[in-house]
CSV table of C-alpha atoms in Angstrom, one decimal:
chain,number,residue,atom,x,y,z
A,1392,UNK,CA,-64.9,-11.0,13.2
A,1393,UNK,CA,-63.8,-8.2,11.0
A,1394,UNK,CA,-64.4,-4.8,10.0
A,1395,UNK,CA,-64.7,-2.8,6.7
A,1396,UNK,CA,-65.8,0.4,5.5
A,1397,UNK,CA,-68.2,0.4,2.9
A,1398,UNK,CA,-69.4,4.2,2.3
A,1399,UNK,CA,-69.3,7.4,3.3
A,1400,UNK,CA,-72.3,9.0,5.2
A,1401,UNK,CA,-76.2,8.6,4.2
A,1402,UNK,CA,-79.5,10.0,5.1
A,1403,UNK,CA,-80.6,6.8,6.5
A,1404,UNK,CA,-78.2,7.0,9.4
A,1405,UNK,CA,-76.9,9.3,11.7
A,1406,UNK,CA,-74.6,11.1,8.9
A,1407,UNK,CA,-71.3,9.5,9.7
A,1408,UNK,CA,-68.7,7.1,8.1
A,1409,UNK,CA,-70.5,3.4,7.8
A,1410,UNK,CA,-68.7,0.6,8.5
A,1411,UNK,CA,-69.4,-3.1,8.5
A,1412,UNK,CA,-68.5,-5.4,11.0
A,1413,UNK,CA,-68.9,-9.0,10.5
A,1414,UNK,CA,-70.3,-11.5,13.3
A,1415,UNK,CA,-70.5,-14.9,13.9
A,1416,UNK,CA,-73.5,-16.8,15.6
A,1417,UNK,CA,-74.4,-20.0,15.7
A,1418,UNK,CA,-72.1,-20.6,12.6
A,1419,UNK,CA,-73.7,-17.9,10.7
A,1420,UNK,CA,-72.4,-14.9,9.4
A,1421,UNK,CA,-74.1,-11.6,10.4
A,1422,UNK,CA,-73.1,-8.0,8.8
A,1423,UNK,CA,-73.6,-5.7,11.4
A,1424,UNK,CA,-73.7,-1.8,10.1
A,1425,UNK,CA,-72.9,0.8,12.2
A,1426,UNK,CA,-71.4,4.5,11.6
A,1427,UNK,CA,-69.0,7.0,13.4
A,1428,UNK,CA,-68.8,10.6,13.4
A,1429,UNK,CA,-66.9,13.1,15.2
A,1430,UNK,CA,-63.2,13.1,17.1
A,1431,UNK,CA,-62.6,12.8,20.9
A,1432,UNK,CA,-63.6,10.4,23.4
A,1433,UNK,CA,-65.8,7.7,22.0
A,1434,UNK,CA,-69.3,7.3,23.3
A,1435,UNK,CA,-71.4,4.3,22.0
A,1436,UNK,CA,-75.1,4.9,21.2
A,1437,UNK,CA,-77.4,1.9,21.0
A,1438,UNK,CA,-81.2,2.5,19.8
A,1439,UNK,CA,-84.2,1.0,21.8
A,1440,UNK,CA,-85.6,-2.3,20.4
A,1441,UNK,CA,-88.9,-2.0,18.6
A,1442,UNK,CA,-90.4,-2.9,14.9
A,1443,UNK,CA,-89.0,0.7,13.8
A,1444,UNK,CA,-85.8,0.2,15.4
A,1445,UNK,CA,-82.3,1.9,13.6
A,1446,UNK,CA,-79.4,4.0,14.5
A,1447,UNK,CA,-81.3,6.9,12.8
A,1448,UNK,CA,-83.5,7.5,15.6
A,1449,UNK,CA,-80.1,8.5,17.7
A,1450,UNK,CA,-79.3,11.1,14.6
A,1451,UNK,CA,-79.7,14.7,16.5
A,1452,UNK,CA,-78.0,13.2,19.6
A,1453,UNK,CA,-75.1,11.9,17.9
A,1454,UNK,CA,-74.7,15.2,15.5
A,1455,UNK,CA,-74.7,17.2,19.0
A,1456,UNK,CA,-72.6,14.7,20.9
A,1457,UNK,CA,-69.9,14.7,17.7
A,1458,UNK,CA,-69.2,18.5,18.2
A,1459,UNK,CA,-67.0,16.7,21.1
A,1460,UNK,CA,-66.8,13.0,20.8
A,1461,UNK,CA,-66.3,10.6,18.6
A,1462,UNK,CA,-69.7,9.0,18.4
A,1463,UNK,CA,-70.8,5.4,17.1
A,1464,UNK,CA,-74.4,4.1,16.6
A,1465,UNK,CA,-75.0,0.7,15.7
A,1466,UNK,CA,-77.9,-1.0,14.0
A,1467,UNK,CA,-78.6,-4.2,16.5
A,1468,UNK,CA,-78.5,-7.8,14.4
A,1469,UNK,CA,-81.9,-8.1,12.9
A,1470,UNK,CA,-82.9,-4.5,12.8
A,1471,UNK,CA,-81.7,-1.4,10.3
A,1472,UNK,CA,-79.3,-2.3,8.0
A,1473,UNK,CA,-77.8,-5.1,9.7
A,1474,UNK,CA,-78.5,-8.4,8.8
A,1475,UNK,CA,-81.3,-10.1,9.2
A,1476,UNK,CA,-80.9,-14.2,9.0
A,1477,UNK,CA,-83.4,-16.7,10.2
A,1478,UNK,CA,-82.2,-16.8,14.0
A,1479,UNK,CA,-83.8,-17.1,17.2
A,1480,UNK,CA,-83.2,-13.4,18.1
A,1481,UNK,CA,-82.9,-14.3,22.1
A,1482,UNK,CA,-81.2,-12.5,24.7
A,1483,UNK,CA,-78.6,-14.6,24.6
A,1484,UNK,CA,-77.6,-13.4,20.8
A,1485,UNK,CA,-77.7,-9.7,22.0
A,1486,UNK,CA,-75.6,-10.2,25.0
A,1487,UNK,CA,-73.0,-12.0,23.3
A,1488,UNK,CA,-73.2,-9.5,20.7
A,1489,UNK,CA,-73.0,-6.4,22.3
A,1490,UNK,CA,-69.9,-7.8,24.2
A,1491,UNK,CA,-68.1,-9.1,21.1
A,1492,UNK,CA,-68.7,-5.8,19.5
A,1493,UNK,CA,-67.5,-3.6,22.1
A,1494,UNK,CA,-64.2,-5.5,22.5
A,1495,UNK,CA,-63.5,-5.3,19.0
A,1496,UNK,CA,-64.2,-1.7,17.8
A,1497,UNK,CA,-63.2,-0.1,21.3
A,1498,UNK,CA,-59.7,-0.4,23.0
A,1499,UNK,CA,-60.5,1.1,26.1
A,1500,UNK,CA,-63.6,1.7,28.5
A,1501,UNK,CA,-66.1,3.3,26.5
A,1502,UNK,CA,-69.3,5.7,27.6
A,1503,UNK,CA,-72.4,4.5,26.5
A,1504,UNK,CA,-76.1,6.1,25.9
A,1505,UNK,CA,-78.8,3.1,25.5
A,1506,UNK,CA,-82.4,3.9,24.7
A,1507,UNK,CA,-85.7,1.4,26.0
A,1508,UNK,CA,-84.9,-2.1,26.2
A,1509,UNK,CA,-80.9,-1.7,25.5
A,1510,UNK,CA,-80.5,-0.5,28.6
A,1511,UNK,CA,-80.7,-4.4,30.1
A,1512,UNK,CA,-78.3,-5.5,27.9
A,1513,UNK,CA,-75.7,-2.8,29.1
A,1514,UNK,CA,-76.4,-3.4,32.7
A,1515,UNK,CA,-76.1,-6.9,32.0
A,1516,UNK,CA,-72.5,-6.6,30.5
A,1517,UNK,CA,-72.0,-4.0,33.4
A,1518,UNK,CA,-72.0,-6.9,35.9
A,1519,UNK,CA,-70.3,-9.2,34.1
A,1520,UNK,CA,-67.6,-7.2,33.3
A,1521,UNK,CA,-67.7,-3.7,35.1
A,1522,UNK,CA,-64.8,-2.3,33.5
A,1523,UNK,CA,-65.9,-2.3,30.0
A,1524,UNK,CA,-67.8,1.0,30.5
A,1525,UNK,CA,-66.3,3.9,31.5
A,1526,UNK,CA,-69.8,5.8,31.9
A,1527,UNK,CA,-73.5,4.5,31.4
A,1528,UNK,CA,-76.3,7.0,30.3
A,1529,UNK,CA,-80.1,5.0,29.9
A,1530,UNK,CA,-82.4,6.8,28.2
A,1531,UNK,CA,-86.3,6.1,29.0
A,1532,UNK,CA,-85.2,2.6,30.3
A,1533,UNK,CA,-87.4,-0.4,29.6
A,1534,UNK,CA,-87.6,-3.7,31.9
A,1535,UNK,CA,-90.6,-5.2,30.1
A,1536,UNK,CA,-92.7,-5.7,26.7
A,1537,UNK,CA,-95.8,-3.8,25.7
A,1538,UNK,CA,-97.9,-6.9,26.4
A,1539,UNK,CA,-96.5,-7.5,30.2
A,1540,UNK,CA,-96.8,-3.7,31.0
A,1541,UNK,CA,-100.4,-3.0,29.6
A,1542,UNK,CA,-102.1,-6.5,30.1
A,1543,UNK,CA,-100.2,-8.6,33.2
A,1544,UNK,CA,-98.3,-11.3,33.7
A,1545,UNK,CA,-99.7,-14.1,31.1
A,1546,UNK,CA,-96.8,-15.9,29.9
A,1547,UNK,CA,-98.7,-18.7,28.6
A,1548,UNK,CA,-100.9,-16.7,26.1
A,1549,UNK,CA,-97.5,-14.8,25.2
A,1550,UNK,CA,-95.7,-18.0,24.0
A,1551,UNK,CA,-98.5,-18.8,22.0
A,1552,UNK,CA,-98.6,-15.4,20.6
A,1553,UNK,CA,-94.9,-15.9,20.0
A,1554,UNK,CA,-95.7,-19.2,18.1
A,1555,UNK,CA,-98.5,-17.4,16.2
A,1556,UNK,CA,-96.1,-14.8,15.0
A,1557,UNK,CA,-93.2,-17.2,14.1
A,1558,UNK,CA,-95.6,-19.6,12.0
A,1559,UNK,CA,-94.9,-19.5,8.4
A,1560,UNK,CA,-97.9,-18.1,6.6
A,1561,UNK,CA,-100.1,-16.4,9.4
A,1562,UNK,CA,-96.6,-15.0,11.2
A,1563,UNK,CA,-95.7,-13.5,7.8
A,1564,UNK,CA,-98.9,-11.7,7.5
A,1565,UNK,CA,-98.8,-10.3,10.8
A,1566,UNK,CA,-95.3,-9.1,10.3
A,1567,UNK,CA,-96.1,-7.4,6.9
A,1568,UNK,CA,-98.9,-5.5,8.3
A,1569,UNK,CA,-96.9,-4.7,11.2
A,1570,UNK,CA,-94.4,-3.4,8.8
A,1571,UNK,CA,-96.0,-1.4,6.2
A,1572,UNK,CA,-95.2,2.1,6.1
A,1573,UNK,CA,-98.3,3.5,7.6
A,1574,UNK,CA,-98.2,1.7,10.6
A,1575,UNK,CA,-94.4,2.5,11.0
A,1576,UNK,CA,-95.2,6.0,10.7
A,1577,UNK,CA,-97.5,5.7,13.5
A,1578,UNK,CA,-94.9,3.6,15.9
A,1579,UNK,CA,-92.6,6.6,15.1
A,1580,UNK,CA,-95.3,9.3,16.1
A,1581,UNK,CA,-96.2,7.4,18.9
A,1582,UNK,CA,-93.3,5.7,20.3
A,1583,UNK,CA,-90.0,7.0,18.9
A,1584,UNK,CA,-90.1,10.8,17.8
A,1585,UNK,CA,-91.6,13.7,20.1
A,1586,UNK,CA,-91.7,15.5,16.7
A,1587,UNK,CA,-91.0,13.4,13.9
A,1588,UNK,CA,-90.7,15.2,10.4
A,1589,UNK,CA,-91.8,13.8,6.9
A,1590,UNK,CA,-88.2,13.4,6.5
A,1591,UNK,CA,-87.6,11.2,9.2
A,1592,UNK,CA,-90.8,9.3,7.7
A,1593,UNK,CA,-89.3,9.4,4.5
A,1594,UNK,CA,-86.4,7.2,5.9
A,1595,UNK,CA,-88.4,4.2,6.4
A,1596,UNK,CA,-88.2,3.5,2.5
A,1597,UNK,CA,-84.9,3.1,2.8
A,1598,UNK,CA,-84.9,0.0,5.2
């Protein structure tokens, strides 16, 4: 694994210095984008998992914390400006990524703020390696997906739906519908920001 600074701040992120972290998974090299701003004790910000997941959703929190801390905000593999390779994005991938990223970027236990489903990965790593975190803050922690929460336990149907979404033609069509700007804007309004601004919605075009 390696890291490299690639540019200064950008409106599509949190306003910090952008760095690429190169990570290997199943013999494939992924470019992971993260940002650093502020100075002081480090704090890692992990955005929630969703169609619109990006480190930019942590911007206001990052700017606030950067007054006293060094803030690091990352785009998960497959999200934001990080690589979106053809991989099986399963829990094991994200568990290993988080462990490797933290050990590479930080040289001491670090405070972490994890939103949504990111909370589960933070707690999994905390159980596996208790000393890796100095403090843990979970923001709206989520332990199950929207289908299970809204429709109950129907794992067989959900596995079938997963196969449909992964299919070459139908799945691509469904994904395209799920990622058009108007639908992403709806997602931001309903699930991400309490007060989304036009500037936030315009940032969608940068991904």
